[in-house]
Tab-separated table of C-alpha atoms in Angstrom:
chain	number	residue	atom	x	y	z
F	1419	UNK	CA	25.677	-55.973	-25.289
F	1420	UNK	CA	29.063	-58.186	-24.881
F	1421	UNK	CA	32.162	-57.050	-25.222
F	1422	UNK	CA	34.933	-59.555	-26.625
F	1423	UNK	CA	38.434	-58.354	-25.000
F	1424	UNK	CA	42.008	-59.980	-23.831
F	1425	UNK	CA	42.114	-61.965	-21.130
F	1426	UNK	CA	44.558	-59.536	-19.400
F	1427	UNK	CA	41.715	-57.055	-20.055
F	1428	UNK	CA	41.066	-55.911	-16.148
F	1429	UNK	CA	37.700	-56.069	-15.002
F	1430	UNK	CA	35.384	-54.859	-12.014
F	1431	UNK	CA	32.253	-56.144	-10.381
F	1432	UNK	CA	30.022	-53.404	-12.381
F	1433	UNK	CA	30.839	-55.086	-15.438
F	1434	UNK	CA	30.636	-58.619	-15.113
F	1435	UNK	CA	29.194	-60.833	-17.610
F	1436	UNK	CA	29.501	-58.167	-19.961
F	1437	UNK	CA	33.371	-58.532	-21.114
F	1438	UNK	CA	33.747	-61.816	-22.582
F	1439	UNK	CA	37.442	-63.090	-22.807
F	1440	UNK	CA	39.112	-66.226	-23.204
F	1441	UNK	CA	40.362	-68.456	-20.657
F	1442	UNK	CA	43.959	-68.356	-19.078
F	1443	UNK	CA	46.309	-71.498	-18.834
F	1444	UNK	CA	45.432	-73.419	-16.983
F	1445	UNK	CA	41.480	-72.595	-16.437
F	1446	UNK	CA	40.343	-75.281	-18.220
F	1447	UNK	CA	41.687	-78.113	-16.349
F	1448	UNK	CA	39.581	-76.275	-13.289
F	1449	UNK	CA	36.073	-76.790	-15.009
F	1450	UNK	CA	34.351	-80.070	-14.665
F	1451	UNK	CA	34.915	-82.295	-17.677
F	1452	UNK	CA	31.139	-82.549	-18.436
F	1453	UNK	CA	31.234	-78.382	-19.121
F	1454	UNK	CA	34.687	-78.765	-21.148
F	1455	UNK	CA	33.539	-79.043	-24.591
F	1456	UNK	CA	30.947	-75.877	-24.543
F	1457	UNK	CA	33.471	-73.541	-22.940
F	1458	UNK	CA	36.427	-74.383	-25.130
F	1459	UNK	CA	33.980	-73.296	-27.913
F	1460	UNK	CA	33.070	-70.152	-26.497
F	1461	UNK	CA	36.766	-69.558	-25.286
F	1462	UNK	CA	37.716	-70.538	-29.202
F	1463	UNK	CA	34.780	-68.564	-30.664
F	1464	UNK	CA	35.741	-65.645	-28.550
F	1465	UNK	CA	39.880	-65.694	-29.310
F	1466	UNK	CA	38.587	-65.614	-33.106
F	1467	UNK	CA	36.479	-62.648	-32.898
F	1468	UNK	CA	38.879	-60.510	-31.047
F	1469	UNK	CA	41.769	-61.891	-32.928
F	1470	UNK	CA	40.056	-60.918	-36.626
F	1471	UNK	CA	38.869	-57.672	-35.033
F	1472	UNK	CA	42.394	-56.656	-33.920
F	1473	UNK	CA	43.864	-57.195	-37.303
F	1474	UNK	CA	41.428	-55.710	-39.197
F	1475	UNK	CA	42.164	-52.402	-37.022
F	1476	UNK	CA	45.348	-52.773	-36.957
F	1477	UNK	CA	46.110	-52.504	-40.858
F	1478	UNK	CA	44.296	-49.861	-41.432
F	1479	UNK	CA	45.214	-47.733	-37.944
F	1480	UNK	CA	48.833	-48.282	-37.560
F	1481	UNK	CA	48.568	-45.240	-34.586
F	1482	UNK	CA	46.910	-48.256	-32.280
F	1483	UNK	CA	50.256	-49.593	-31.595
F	1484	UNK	CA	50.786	-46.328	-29.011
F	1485	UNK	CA	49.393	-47.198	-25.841
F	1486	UNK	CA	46.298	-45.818	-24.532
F	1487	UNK	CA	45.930	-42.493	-22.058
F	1488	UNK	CA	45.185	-43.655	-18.689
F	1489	UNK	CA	42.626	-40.923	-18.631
F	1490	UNK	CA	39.493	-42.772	-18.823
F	1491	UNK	CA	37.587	-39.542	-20.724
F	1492	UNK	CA	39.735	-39.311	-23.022
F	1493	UNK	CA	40.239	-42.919	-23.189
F	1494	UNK	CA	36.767	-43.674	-23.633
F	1495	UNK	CA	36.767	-40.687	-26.655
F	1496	UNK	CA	39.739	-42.544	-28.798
F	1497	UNK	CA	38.206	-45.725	-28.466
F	1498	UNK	CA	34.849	-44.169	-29.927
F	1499	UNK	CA	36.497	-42.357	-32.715
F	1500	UNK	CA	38.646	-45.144	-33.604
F	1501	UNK	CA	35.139	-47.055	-33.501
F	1502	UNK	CA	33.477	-44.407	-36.101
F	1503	UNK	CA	36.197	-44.835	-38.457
F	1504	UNK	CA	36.024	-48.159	-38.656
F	1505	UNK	CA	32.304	-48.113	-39.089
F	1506	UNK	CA	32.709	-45.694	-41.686
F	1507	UNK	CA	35.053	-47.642	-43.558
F	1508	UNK	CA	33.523	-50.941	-43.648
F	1509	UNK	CA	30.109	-48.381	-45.238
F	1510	UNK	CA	32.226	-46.839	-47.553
F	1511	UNK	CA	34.407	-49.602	-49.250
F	1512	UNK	CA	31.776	-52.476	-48.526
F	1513	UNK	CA	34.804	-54.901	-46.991
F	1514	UNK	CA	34.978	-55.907	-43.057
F	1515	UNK	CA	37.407	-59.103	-42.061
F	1516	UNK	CA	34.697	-59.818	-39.353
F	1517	UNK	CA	31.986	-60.162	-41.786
F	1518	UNK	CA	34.289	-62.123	-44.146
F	1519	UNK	CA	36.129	-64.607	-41.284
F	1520	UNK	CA	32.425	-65.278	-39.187
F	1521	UNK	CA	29.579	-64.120	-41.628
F	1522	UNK	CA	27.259	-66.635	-40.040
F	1523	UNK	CA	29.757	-69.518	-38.229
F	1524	UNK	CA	29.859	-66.953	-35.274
F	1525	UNK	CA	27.113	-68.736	-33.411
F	1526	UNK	CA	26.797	-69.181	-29.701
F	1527	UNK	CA	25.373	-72.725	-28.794
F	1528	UNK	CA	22.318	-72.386	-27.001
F	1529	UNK	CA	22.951	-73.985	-23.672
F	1530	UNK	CA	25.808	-70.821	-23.159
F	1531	UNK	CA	22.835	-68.441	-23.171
């Protein structure tokens, strides 16, 4: 499972390939022009997910705006809570911006598999 995140989102070794983010300035410009066009539709596709996810959250969780503990326990806790609550909303009133803003346009193209 893939993880969409910001690209200021730090990441080690153990979890490469697995936390998707979109490209810096700049990064583009370093890829060969033949590869261009598929990762500027990833990098797009991935901005938009992350983007509708965040303000989903962030109108119904106003709390999110505090910054994180550096503990990663209890870290990793909030983040599944905040997770659950979301999942149970979405189940309980039957709306979710992500389902509205991609329900099926959030396609990877195949040669990015």
């Amino acid at each position: 499972m893939n993880v969409v995140s910001d690209s200021a989102f730090p990441c080690s070794a153990s979890v490469a390939g697995r936390i998707l983010t979109p490209l810096k300035d700049g990064d583009l410009d370093r890829i060969l022009p033949s590869l261009r066009s598929p990762v500027r539709l990833l990098h797009n596709a991935i901005t938009s997910a992350r983007q509708a996810a965040e303000w989903s959250i962030q109108k119904m969780y106003h709390r999110l705006n505090l910054p994180l503990p550096y503990d990663p326990k209890l870290r990793g806790l909030r983040l599944t809570n905040l997770f659950r609550l979301v999942n149970y909303r979405v189940r309980t009133v039957g709306i979710s911006q992500i389902r509205t803003t991609f329900s099926g346009a959030m396609e990877v193209p195949q040669e990015l598999q």
